[in-house]
């Protein structure tokens, strides 16, 4: 269907890189296989098996009519309640701070659903059919610990496996999730849910959550649900956990861990080689012999506040990835070792007014509206890296289309984790604030089930992963 033409093209070009047999566990329908032919067959199978992040089962008319997203689990009960996995809960406790106006994301997910699954104990997932991050097994009783390593610490074979997994994630249609594509945010009847690959669901989450907030028919560009406030580190942590988990489920490789890119003190993007992320020409076009040169950027080509992702299923309209490391005078260098040391000295997680003007705020310095000295408002850290890399990465709403995003954010998360460890931080450090979508009790947007923003400040082992060479030195 939508993906297939370019997917095939991409796979053919990627052949020299992906046709080695690698250690992929037994495939199930829509699962990984390292071998090219199987990949194509599986792909065709996956794309045709179902018709066309929202849980797919919750986008039926009935679900919207009853405002209920409590899917039946294997035991035929909502949220697996008969098996004690969870229950269908009416969230009378949604924050309710603001009357719902035009924006469908306010008080997530109340606009769409009043009933969603609340999972018990070790269970999680939109239907409580999965385990909490860091647990596995039939009853989710077994702990697991995966280690995220520097991209260049991986062996050659591990790197190949990583790129195969990413190629699969980009081409395998998500069974569980569809994405919202709409031409007009003022008119809900234009809202449409369409299929997307696992990787594109991940990209869309970032795009969707960072659109300007629409209130009383006015767009507020200084506020969104993933940036410019205390949710920034936790939201992105959850975003990576989501992708990591989806790749684990797709491949059956429970040990899959997202690597990171330690950019401190680099003179240029040293992972932008054709073996890894790809070189580029002066126009920013990626070398056709690199892994991601034929990837298309979902939700690219427009960024108007009054629409979401209207071309989400029109692949021919999407742009290819672009990258131009070091080309912009606005971001002449990557952050230094000293910069990272300095932001780690900021002991306040975040400070009033909890936006991009916050001073002495670890969050704002890490996000990069504040310089590492904590007192000057100047582009740094996370933002600086996006702008430095240029191209797709510098168009922040669609930036996660470039897989370098995940390695960058994995390192940002490593800095966050170093800070959590240094200050023995816990959810109680998450500040009370009334910024829309950034409250400690608000559900991170647009995830299922609800993850409260403050609950993302925990040591990473709570989520079953840790970093190599930790803490940062
Ligand atoms: C939940 O997981 C933990 C960690 O593996 C385990 O000790 C505990 O027994 C599990 N709880 C249940 C109810 O299975
Ligand atoms: C939106 O409009 C309503 C009614 O006019 C008003 O009470 C409310 O304060 C407005 N909200 C915002 C965020 O401007
Ligand atoms: C930050 O918050 C302050 C205080 O509410 C407000 O005056 C300012 O406009 C906000 N700045 C941005 C960029 O959102
Ligand atoms: C940085 O590397 C890219 C290739 O990845 C190259 O195109 C660019 O010219 C380099 N920039 C500098 C300043 O060396």
Short mmCIF file of C-alpha atoms and ligand atoms in Angstrom, two decimals:
data_model
loop_
_atom_site.label_atom_id
_atom_site.label_comp_id
_atom_site.label_asym_id
_atom_site.label_seq_id
_atom_site.Cartn_x
_atom_site.Cartn_y
_atom_site.Cartn_z
CA UNK A 1 0.00 0.00 0.00
CA UNK A 2 1.31 3.44 0.89
CA UNK A 3 4.75 2.46 1.98
CA UNK A 4 5.45 -0.27 -0.43
CA UNK A 5 6.95 1.45 -3.46
CA UNK A 6 9.58 3.44 -1.67
CA UNK A 7 10.08 0.75 0.84
CA UNK A 8 11.09 -1.66 -1.87
CA UNK A 9 13.32 0.95 -3.40
CA UNK A 10 14.91 1.60 -0.02
CA UNK A 11 15.38 -2.07 0.65
CA UNK A 12 16.98 -2.69 -2.69
CA UNK A 13 19.41 0.11 -2.12
CA UNK A 14 20.03 -0.99 1.40
CA UNK A 15 20.77 -4.53 0.26
CA UNK A 16 24.55 -4.47 0.65
CA UNK A 17 24.04 -3.38 4.23
CA UNK A 18 21.18 -5.59 5.25
CA UNK A 19 21.43 -8.94 3.58
CA UNK A 20 23.64 -10.67 6.09
CA UNK A 21 21.88 -13.18 8.19
CA UNK A 22 21.81 -11.75 11.65
CA UNK A 23 20.68 -13.04 14.96
CA UNK A 24 17.00 -12.34 14.87
CA UNK A 25 14.78 -14.57 16.94
CA UNK A 26 11.94 -16.63 15.44
CA UNK A 27 9.63 -14.37 13.52
CA UNK A 28 5.92 -14.14 14.13
CA UNK A 29 3.53 -12.38 11.76
CA UNK A 30 4.82 -8.88 11.11
CA UNK A 31 8.10 -9.63 12.84
CA UNK A 32 11.69 -9.17 12.01
CA UNK A 33 13.82 -11.20 9.67
CA UNK A 34 17.23 -10.15 8.59
CA UNK A 35 16.96 -11.66 5.16
CA UNK A 36 15.87 -9.38 2.41
CA UNK A 37 13.41 -11.61 0.60
CA UNK A 38 11.62 -12.50 3.78
CA UNK A 39 11.56 -8.86 4.67
CA UNK A 40 9.70 -8.01 1.50
CA UNK A 41 7.31 -10.90 1.86
CA UNK A 42 6.61 -10.05 5.46
CA UNK A 43 6.17 -6.47 4.53
CA UNK A 44 3.61 -7.23 1.88
CA UNK A 45 1.90 -9.54 4.31
CA UNK A 46 1.90 -6.94 7.04
CA UNK A 47 0.56 -4.20 4.86
CA UNK A 48 -2.25 -6.23 3.45
CA UNK A 49 -3.24 -8.11 6.57
CA UNK A 50 -5.22 -5.25 8.07
CA UNK A 51 -7.14 -2.34 6.46
CA UNK A 52 -5.97 0.99 7.11
CA UNK A 53 -0.71 7.08 18.62
CA UNK A 54 -3.97 5.97 18.90
CA UNK A 55 -4.67 2.41 19.77
CA UNK A 56 -6.22 1.12 16.56
CA UNK A 57 -9.04 -0.64 18.40
CA UNK A 58 -10.00 2.64 20.06
CA UNK A 59 -10.56 4.54 16.83
CA UNK A 60 -13.88 2.93 15.96
CA UNK A 61 -17.08 4.93 15.90
CA UNK A 62 -18.32 2.99 18.91
CA UNK A 63 -15.21 3.88 20.91
CA UNK A 64 -15.63 7.59 20.19
CA UNK A 65 -19.35 7.47 20.82
CA UNK A 66 -18.92 5.89 24.23
CA UNK A 67 -15.65 7.83 24.83
CA UNK A 68 -14.16 4.58 25.90
CA UNK A 69 -10.76 3.03 25.22
CA UNK A 70 -10.90 -0.17 27.24
CA UNK A 71 -10.06 -2.87 24.67
CA UNK A 72 -10.75 -6.51 25.29
CA UNK A 73 -7.62 -8.43 26.17
CA UNK A 74 -7.05 -12.10 25.25
CA UNK A 75 -9.41 -13.21 28.02
CA UNK A 76 -12.20 -11.22 26.32
CA UNK A 77 -12.54 -8.80 29.20
CA UNK A 78 -11.85 -5.06 29.01
CA UNK A 79 -8.27 -4.31 30.07
CA UNK A 80 -7.83 -7.98 30.98
CA UNK A 81 -9.88 -7.40 34.12
CA UNK A 82 -10.91 -11.07 34.43
CA UNK A 83 -7.24 -12.01 34.61
CA UNK A 84 -6.47 -9.28 37.09
CA UNK A 85 -4.35 -7.29 34.65
CA UNK A 86 -6.26 -4.03 34.94
CA UNK A 87 -9.60 -2.34 34.92
CA UNK A 88 -11.57 0.04 32.81
CA UNK A 89 -11.56 3.25 34.73
CA UNK A 90 -13.63 6.38 34.40
CA UNK A 91 -11.14 9.12 35.00
CA UNK A 92 -13.12 11.55 37.07
CA UNK A 93 -9.72 12.68 38.21
CA UNK A 94 -8.49 14.05 34.90
CA UNK A 95 -7.01 17.38 35.85
CA UNK A 96 -10.04 19.34 34.71
CA UNK A 97 -8.14 22.60 35.21
CA UNK A 98 -9.49 24.13 32.07
CA UNK A 99 -12.70 23.81 30.15
CA UNK A 100 -12.01 21.92 26.96
CA UNK A 101 -11.80 24.45 24.20
CA UNK A 102 -10.55 23.87 20.69
CA UNK A 103 -7.51 21.78 21.41
CA UNK A 104 -8.11 18.06 21.43
CA UNK A 105 -5.00 17.36 23.52
CA UNK A 106 -5.90 19.36 26.61
CA UNK A 107 -6.26 17.12 29.65
CA UNK A 108 -5.09 14.16 27.63
CA UNK A 109 -6.91 11.94 26.75
CA UNK A 110 -10.16 13.39 28.00
CA UNK A 111 -11.25 14.89 24.70
CA UNK A 112 -11.29 11.43 23.15
CA UNK A 113 -11.87 9.09 26.06
CA UNK A 114 -13.32 9.29 29.52
CA UNK A 115 -12.70 5.61 30.13
CA UNK A 116 -9.25 4.12 29.67
CA UNK A 117 -7.39 1.16 31.11
CA UNK A 118 -5.71 1.42 34.44
CA UNK A 119 -3.29 -1.47 34.76
CA UNK A 120 -2.53 -3.25 38.02
CA UNK A 121 0.85 -4.16 39.45
CA UNK A 122 3.39 -5.12 36.83
CA UNK A 123 1.09 -4.76 33.81
CA UNK A 124 0.95 -1.94 31.32
CA UNK A 125 -0.03 -1.09 27.74
CA UNK A 126 -3.17 0.51 26.34
CA UNK A 127 -5.07 -2.76 27.01
CA UNK A 128 -2.89 -3.88 29.96
CA UNK A 129 -1.64 -6.62 27.62
CA UNK A 130 2.00 -5.64 28.02
CA UNK A 131 4.37 -5.31 30.97
CA UNK A 132 5.66 -2.19 32.62
CA UNK A 133 8.98 -1.08 31.17
CA UNK A 134 11.73 -3.25 32.61
CA UNK A 135 9.57 -6.32 33.23
CA UNK A 136 8.81 -9.33 31.07
CA UNK A 137 7.43 -12.85 31.17
CA UNK A 138 3.90 -14.24 30.98
CA UNK A 139 2.91 -12.59 34.25
CA UNK A 140 5.37 -9.73 33.87
CA UNK A 141 7.12 -11.06 36.94
CA UNK A 142 10.66 -11.13 35.59
CA UNK A 143 12.94 -8.12 35.77
CA UNK A 144 15.16 -7.21 32.89
CA UNK A 145 18.06 -4.83 32.62
CA UNK A 146 19.16 -3.59 29.28
CA UNK A 147 22.19 -1.40 28.72
CA UNK A 148 22.22 1.53 26.34
CA UNK A 149 25.71 1.93 24.93
CA UNK A 150 27.48 4.51 22.83
CA UNK A 151 26.79 3.83 19.15
CA UNK A 152 30.50 3.29 18.51
CA UNK A 153 30.82 0.86 21.41
CA UNK A 154 28.65 -1.59 19.46
CA UNK A 155 30.40 -4.27 17.46
CA UNK A 156 30.11 -4.20 13.69
CA UNK A 157 27.48 -6.94 13.84
CA UNK A 158 25.51 -5.13 16.53
CA UNK A 159 25.50 -1.99 14.42
CA UNK A 160 24.23 -3.96 11.44
CA UNK A 161 21.50 -5.46 13.55
CA UNK A 162 20.51 -2.01 14.82
CA UNK A 163 20.19 -0.64 11.30
CA UNK A 164 18.18 -3.67 10.19
CA UNK A 165 15.82 -3.18 13.10
CA UNK A 166 15.40 0.46 12.21
CA UNK A 167 14.73 -0.41 8.57
CA UNK A 168 12.08 -2.84 9.75
CA UNK A 169 10.56 -0.35 12.15
CA UNK A 170 10.32 2.11 9.28
CA UNK A 171 8.61 -0.39 7.01
CA UNK A 172 6.48 -2.53 9.30
CA UNK A 173 2.98 -1.28 9.75
CA UNK A 174 2.03 -0.83 13.37
CA UNK A 175 -0.56 -3.39 14.33
CA UNK A 176 -1.55 -1.61 17.49
CA UNK A 177 -1.45 2.07 16.62
CA UNK A 178 -2.76 4.46 14.00
CA UNK A 179 -1.99 8.15 13.71
CA UNK A 180 -4.23 11.19 13.54
CA UNK A 181 -4.12 13.04 10.25
CA UNK A 182 -6.24 16.11 9.86
CA UNK A 183 -6.52 19.01 7.49
CA UNK A 184 -8.13 21.41 9.88
CA UNK A 185 -7.80 21.63 13.63
CA UNK A 186 -10.93 23.76 13.98
CA UNK A 187 -13.18 21.12 12.47
CA UNK A 188 -13.13 17.78 14.12
CA UNK A 189 -15.02 16.12 11.29
CA UNK A 190 -11.82 16.41 9.26
CA UNK A 191 -10.01 14.18 11.74
CA UNK A 192 -8.94 10.92 10.20
CA UNK A 193 -6.90 8.03 11.51
CA UNK A 194 -4.45 6.39 9.15
CA UNK A 195 -1.93 3.57 9.18
CA UNK A 196 1.71 4.23 9.82
CA UNK A 197 4.86 2.23 10.34
CA UNK A 198 6.14 1.66 13.87
CA UNK A 199 8.83 4.26 13.35
CA UNK A 200 6.37 6.78 11.92
CA UNK A 201 4.04 6.34 14.89
CA UNK A 202 7.02 7.32 17.04
CA UNK A 203 7.72 10.34 14.82
CA UNK A 204 4.09 11.41 14.82
CA UNK A 205 3.92 11.40 18.65
CA UNK A 206 6.59 14.07 18.76
CA UNK A 207 5.01 16.06 15.97
CA UNK A 208 1.50 15.85 17.43
CA UNK A 209 2.51 16.79 20.95
CA UNK A 210 4.52 19.82 19.92
CA UNK A 211 1.95 21.62 17.80
CA UNK A 212 0.99 25.00 19.25
CA UNK A 213 -1.82 24.85 21.78
CA UNK A 214 -5.15 26.09 20.50
CA UNK A 215 -7.27 27.93 23.02
CA UNK A 216 -10.33 30.01 22.25
CA UNK A 217 -9.36 29.90 18.57
CA UNK A 218 -5.91 31.36 19.32
CA UNK A 219 -2.64 29.48 18.86
CA UNK A 220 -0.03 29.75 21.58
CA UNK A 221 3.35 28.96 19.99
CA UNK A 222 5.18 29.27 23.30
CA UNK A 223 3.60 26.22 24.75
CA UNK A 224 3.33 22.62 23.79
CA UNK A 225 3.02 19.22 25.38
CA UNK A 226 6.63 18.05 25.07
CA UNK A 227 8.87 21.14 25.23
CA UNK A 228 9.38 24.54 26.83
CA UNK A 229 8.56 23.33 30.30
CA UNK A 230 9.17 20.69 32.97
CA UNK A 231 7.85 17.80 30.87
CA UNK A 232 10.78 18.03 28.48
CA UNK A 233 13.16 15.39 29.94
CA UNK A 234 10.44 12.94 31.02
CA UNK A 235 8.41 13.24 27.83
CA UNK A 236 11.42 12.38 25.69
CA UNK A 237 12.39 9.56 28.02
CA UNK A 238 8.96 8.04 27.49
CA UNK A 239 9.18 8.61 23.75
CA UNK A 240 12.40 6.56 23.53
CA UNK A 241 11.01 3.87 25.84
CA UNK A 242 8.02 3.60 23.51
CA UNK A 243 10.19 3.08 20.42
CA UNK A 244 12.55 0.72 22.23
CA UNK A 245 9.60 -1.40 23.40
CA UNK A 246 7.95 -1.44 19.98
CA UNK A 247 11.21 -2.64 18.42
CA UNK A 248 11.54 -5.32 21.10
CA UNK A 249 8.02 -6.54 20.38
CA UNK A 250 8.52 -6.40 16.61
CA UNK A 251 11.77 -8.37 16.64
CA UNK A 252 11.23 -10.53 19.72
CA UNK A 253 14.62 -9.26 20.86
CA UNK A 254 13.90 -8.35 24.48
CA UNK A 255 17.45 -7.08 24.94
CA UNK A 256 17.29 -4.42 22.29
CA UNK A 257 18.53 -1.11 23.70
CA UNK A 258 18.71 2.24 21.95
CA UNK A 259 22.33 3.39 21.71
CA UNK A 260 23.39 6.96 22.35
CA UNK A 261 25.60 9.47 20.62
CA UNK A 262 27.99 11.27 22.98
CA UNK A 263 28.55 14.51 21.08
CA UNK A 264 30.55 16.32 23.76
CA UNK A 265 33.46 18.24 22.36
CA UNK A 266 33.09 16.88 18.83
CA UNK A 267 34.52 18.93 16.00
CA UNK A 268 31.87 17.63 13.62
CA UNK A 269 29.24 14.92 13.55
CA UNK A 270 31.60 11.97 13.75
CA UNK A 271 28.81 9.41 13.41
CA UNK A 272 27.71 10.98 10.11
CA UNK A 273 29.67 8.42 8.11
CA UNK A 274 28.18 6.08 5.52
CA UNK A 275 28.60 3.09 7.84
CA UNK A 276 26.51 4.81 10.48
CA UNK A 277 24.16 7.78 9.98
CA UNK A 278 25.31 8.78 6.49
CA UNK A 279 27.32 11.57 4.88
CA UNK A 280 25.60 14.36 3.01
CA UNK A 281 26.26 16.64 0.06
CA UNK A 282 26.24 20.44 0.14
CA UNK A 283 22.45 20.45 -0.34
CA UNK A 284 22.05 18.20 2.68
CA UNK A 285 21.06 15.15 0.64
CA UNK A 286 22.22 11.92 2.27
CA UNK A 287 24.59 9.69 0.33
CA UNK A 288 22.47 7.10 -1.54
CA UNK A 289 24.78 4.36 -0.28
CA UNK A 290 23.99 5.11 3.36
CA UNK A 291 21.26 3.52 5.46
CA UNK A 292 18.68 6.27 5.65
CA UNK A 293 18.97 8.05 2.32
CA UNK A 294 15.59 6.87 1.08
CA UNK A 295 13.67 7.45 4.27
CA UNK A 296 10.74 9.79 3.87
CA UNK A 297 9.86 12.28 6.59
CA UNK A 298 6.28 11.80 7.75
CA UNK A 299 4.37 15.05 8.46
CA UNK A 300 6.95 16.96 6.40
CA UNK A 301 6.23 19.60 3.82
CA UNK A 302 4.07 21.90 5.90
CA UNK A 303 3.97 23.10 9.43
CA UNK A 304 0.90 25.22 9.79
CA UNK A 305 -0.51 25.56 13.26
CA UNK A 306 -4.05 24.96 12.04
CA UNK A 307 -3.45 21.44 10.79
CA UNK A 308 -1.86 18.27 12.10
CA UNK A 309 -0.52 15.84 9.55
CA UNK A 310 -2.82 15.93 6.52
CA UNK A 311 -0.46 14.08 4.19
CA UNK A 312 0.33 11.30 6.61
CA UNK A 313 -0.64 8.67 4.08
CA UNK A 314 0.61 10.32 0.91
CA UNK A 315 4.16 9.18 0.73
CA UNK A 316 4.95 10.80 -2.59
CA UNK A 317 4.36 14.20 -0.98
CA UNK A 318 6.85 13.61 1.82
CA UNK A 319 10.37 14.98 1.80
CA UNK A 320 13.48 12.86 2.07
CA UNK A 321 15.69 13.34 5.11
CA UNK A 322 18.23 16.13 5.00
CA UNK A 323 21.21 16.90 7.18
CA UNK A 324 23.91 19.59 7.09
CA UNK A 325 26.14 19.27 10.14
CA UNK A 326 28.10 22.39 10.95
CA UNK A 327 26.65 24.42 8.10
CA UNK A 328 24.73 27.04 10.05
CA UNK A 329 26.43 30.07 11.60
CA UNK A 330 23.76 30.03 14.35
CA UNK A 331 25.18 26.85 15.82
CA UNK A 332 28.90 26.73 14.96
CA UNK A 333 29.81 23.97 17.42
CA UNK A 334 28.51 21.10 19.51
CA UNK A 335 28.32 21.42 23.33
CA UNK A 336 31.56 20.83 25.21
CA UNK A 337 32.44 18.54 28.14
CA UNK A 338 32.54 21.64 30.33
CA UNK A 339 29.03 22.66 29.24
CA UNK A 340 27.65 19.32 30.38
CA UNK A 341 29.55 19.52 33.68
CA UNK A 342 28.12 22.97 34.23
CA UNK A 343 24.49 22.09 33.69
CA UNK A 344 24.86 19.18 36.09
CA UNK A 345 25.70 21.75 38.79
CA UNK A 346 22.22 23.23 38.51
CA UNK A 347 20.44 21.57 41.40
CA UNK A 348 16.91 22.85 40.71
CA UNK A 349 15.05 20.60 38.37
CA UNK A 350 13.03 23.53 37.06
CA UNK A 351 12.15 27.06 38.17
CA UNK A 352 9.27 29.52 37.67
CA UNK A 353 7.87 30.53 35.24
CA UNK A 354 8.47 26.98 33.93
CA UNK A 355 8.93 27.97 30.34
CA UNK A 356 11.83 28.85 28.08
CA UNK A 357 12.76 31.86 30.22
CA UNK A 358 13.41 29.86 33.41
CA UNK A 359 16.79 30.67 35.04
CA UNK A 360 18.93 28.37 37.21
CA UNK A 361 16.84 25.54 35.85
CA UNK A 362 18.49 22.21 35.01
CA UNK A 363 15.59 21.44 32.66
CA UNK A 364 15.89 24.69 30.74
CA UNK A 365 19.67 24.37 30.43
CA UNK A 366 19.39 20.74 29.29
CA UNK A 367 16.65 21.63 26.83
CA UNK A 368 18.87 24.47 25.69
CA UNK A 369 17.08 27.78 25.98
CA UNK A 370 19.41 28.63 28.83
CA UNK A 371 23.18 28.65 28.63
CA UNK A 372 25.07 26.22 30.92
CA UNK A 373 25.95 29.10 33.26
CA UNK A 374 22.30 29.06 34.31
CA UNK A 375 21.77 32.79 33.95
CA UNK A 376 21.98 33.73 30.26
CA UNK A 377 19.15 32.92 27.88
CA UNK A 378 21.05 31.54 24.92
CA UNK A 379 20.78 28.47 22.71
CA UNK A 380 22.73 25.52 24.09
CA UNK A 381 22.76 21.77 24.72
CA UNK A 382 19.83 19.83 23.25
CA UNK A 383 18.62 22.69 21.06
CA UNK A 384 22.14 23.49 19.89
CA UNK A 385 22.67 19.91 18.69
CA UNK A 386 19.42 19.97 16.70
CA UNK A 387 20.38 23.22 15.00
CA UNK A 388 23.99 22.17 14.49
CA UNK A 389 22.95 19.01 12.64
CA UNK A 390 20.68 21.06 10.39
CA UNK A 391 18.20 19.82 7.78
CA UNK A 392 15.42 17.64 9.15
CA UNK A 393 16.88 17.74 12.67
CA UNK A 394 16.63 21.52 12.74
CA UNK A 395 12.92 21.42 11.88
CA UNK A 396 12.13 20.43 15.43
CA UNK A 397 8.51 19.25 14.95
CA UNK A 398 9.54 16.65 12.35
CA UNK A 399 13.08 16.14 13.65
CA UNK A 400 12.56 12.61 14.91
CA UNK A 401 12.21 11.48 11.29
CA UNK A 402 16.02 11.50 11.23
CA UNK A 403 17.15 8.50 13.32
CA UNK A 404 20.04 10.57 14.63
CA UNK A 405 17.31 12.03 16.84
CA UNK A 406 17.06 8.85 18.88
CA UNK A 407 20.82 8.66 19.50
CA UNK A 408 20.90 12.35 20.39
CA UNK A 409 17.99 12.03 22.79
CA UNK A 410 19.37 8.88 24.31
CA UNK A 411 22.42 10.94 25.28
CA UNK A 412 20.25 13.80 26.55
CA UNK A 413 18.51 11.17 28.68
CA UNK A 414 21.89 9.94 29.93
CA UNK A 415 22.63 13.46 31.14
CA UNK A 416 19.19 13.56 32.78
CA UNK A 417 19.92 10.21 34.44
CA UNK A 418 23.28 11.50 35.70
CA UNK A 419 21.46 14.46 37.23
CA UNK A 420 18.81 12.18 38.82
CA UNK A 421 21.56 10.08 40.38
CA UNK A 422 23.61 13.04 41.57
CA UNK A 423 20.67 14.67 43.35
CA UNK A 424 18.93 11.43 44.28
CA UNK A 425 15.89 12.85 42.51
CA UNK A 426 12.41 11.40 42.70
CA UNK A 427 8.89 12.39 41.55
CA UNK A 428 8.57 14.78 44.49
CA UNK A 429 11.05 17.10 42.75
CA UNK A 430 8.69 17.63 39.86
CA UNK A 431 7.39 21.18 40.35
CA UNK A 432 3.80 22.17 40.92
CA UNK A 433 2.89 24.40 38.04
CA UNK A 434 -0.17 25.34 36.06
CA UNK A 435 1.32 25.25 32.57
CA UNK A 436 -1.07 23.36 30.32
CA UNK A 437 0.03 19.74 29.93
CA UNK A 438 3.02 20.22 32.26
CA UNK A 439 1.33 19.63 35.60
CA UNK A 440 2.78 16.89 37.81
CA UNK A 441 -0.47 14.91 37.63
CA UNK A 442 -1.13 15.46 33.93
CA UNK A 443 -0.84 12.44 31.66
CA UNK A 444 2.05 12.74 29.20
CA UNK A 445 0.50 13.46 25.78
CA UNK A 446 -0.33 11.35 23.68
CA UNK A 447 0.53 8.14 25.52
CA UNK A 448 -1.62 5.21 26.63
CA UNK A 449 -1.99 4.25 29.39
CA UNK A 450 -1.59 7.42 31.45
CA UNK A 451 1.95 8.17 32.60
CA UNK A 452 1.90 11.06 35.01
CA UNK A 453 4.57 13.61 34.20
CA UNK A 454 6.14 13.52 37.63
CA UNK A 455 6.45 9.72 37.58
CA UNK A 456 9.06 9.96 34.85
CA UNK A 457 11.61 11.28 37.36
CA UNK A 458 12.90 7.96 38.63
CA UNK A 459 16.20 6.19 38.24
CA UNK A 460 16.31 4.58 34.81
CA UNK A 461 16.50 1.11 36.38
CA UNK A 462 12.87 1.66 37.38
CA UNK A 463 12.22 1.41 33.64
CA UNK A 464 14.63 -1.47 33.17
CA UNK A 465 17.56 0.22 31.50
CA UNK A 466 20.86 1.77 32.34
CA UNK A 467 23.72 3.46 30.54
CA UNK A 468 27.22 2.22 29.93
CA UNK A 469 30.08 4.33 31.34
CA UNK A 470 27.77 5.73 33.95
CA UNK A 471 27.67 8.30 35.50
CA UNK A 472 29.04 10.73 32.96
CA UNK A 473 32.57 11.89 33.52
C1 LIG B 1 6.36 -7.83 39.80
O1 LIG B 1 7.71 -7.86 39.40
C2 LIG B 1 8.63 -7.97 40.47
C3 LIG B 1 10.03 -7.80 39.89
O2 LIG B 1 10.35 -8.87 39.05
C4 LIG B 1 8.43 -9.29 41.18
O3 LIG B 1 9.33 -9.38 42.26
C5 LIG B 1 7.00 -9.35 41.69
O4 LIG B 1 6.77 -10.61 42.25
C6 LIG B 1 6.03 -9.14 40.54
N1 LIG B 1 4.68 -9.05 41.06
C7 LIG B 1 3.74 -9.92 40.71
C8 LIG B 1 2.42 -9.70 41.37
O5 LIG B 1 3.93 -10.79 39.89
C1 LIG B 2 -11.78 31.31 26.69
O1 LIG B 2 -13.04 31.94 26.57
C2 LIG B 2 -13.87 31.78 27.72
C3 LIG B 2 -15.24 32.36 27.42
O2 LIG B 2 -15.13 33.52 26.62
C4 LIG B 2 -13.18 32.47 28.91
O3 LIG B 2 -13.97 32.33 30.07
C5 LIG B 2 -11.82 31.81 29.13
O4 LIG B 2 -11.12 32.49 30.16
C6 LIG B 2 -10.98 31.87 27.86
N1 LIG B 2 -9.76 31.07 28.06
C7 LIG B 2 -8.57 31.47 27.68
C8 LIG B 2 -7.43 30.53 27.98
O5 LIG B 2 -8.36 32.51 27.09
C1 LIG B 3 7.17 32.77 30.31
O1 LIG B 3 6.34 33.00 31.40
C2 LIG B 3 6.22 34.37 31.75
C3 LIG B 3 5.43 34.46 33.05
O2 LIG B 3 4.21 33.79 32.93
C4 LIG B 3 5.56 35.13 30.62
O3 LIG B 3 5.47 36.49 30.93
C5 LIG B 3 6.40 34.94 29.36
O4 LIG B 3 5.73 35.53 28.27
C6 LIG B 3 6.63 33.47 29.08
N1 LIG B 3 7.56 33.37 28.00
C7 LIG B 3 7.45 32.49 27.02
C8 LIG B 3 8.43 32.56 25.93
O5 LIG B 3 6.56 31.64 27.02
C1 LIG B 4 30.96 17.88 8.79
O1 LIG B 4 30.68 16.61 8.22
C2 LIG B 4 29.83 16.62 7.09
C3 LIG B 4 29.63 15.22 6.63
O2 LIG B 4 28.98 14.48 7.57
C4 LIG B 4 30.43 17.47 5.99
O3 LIG B 4 29.51 17.56 4.92
C5 LIG B 4 30.76 18.85 6.51
O4 LIG B 4 31.44 19.58 5.53
C6 LIG B 4 31.60 18.78 7.77
N1 LIG B 4 31.73 20.14 8.31
C7 LIG B 4 32.88 20.63 8.75
C8 LIG B 4 32.82 22.02 9.29
O5 LIG B 4 33.91 20.00 8.71
#
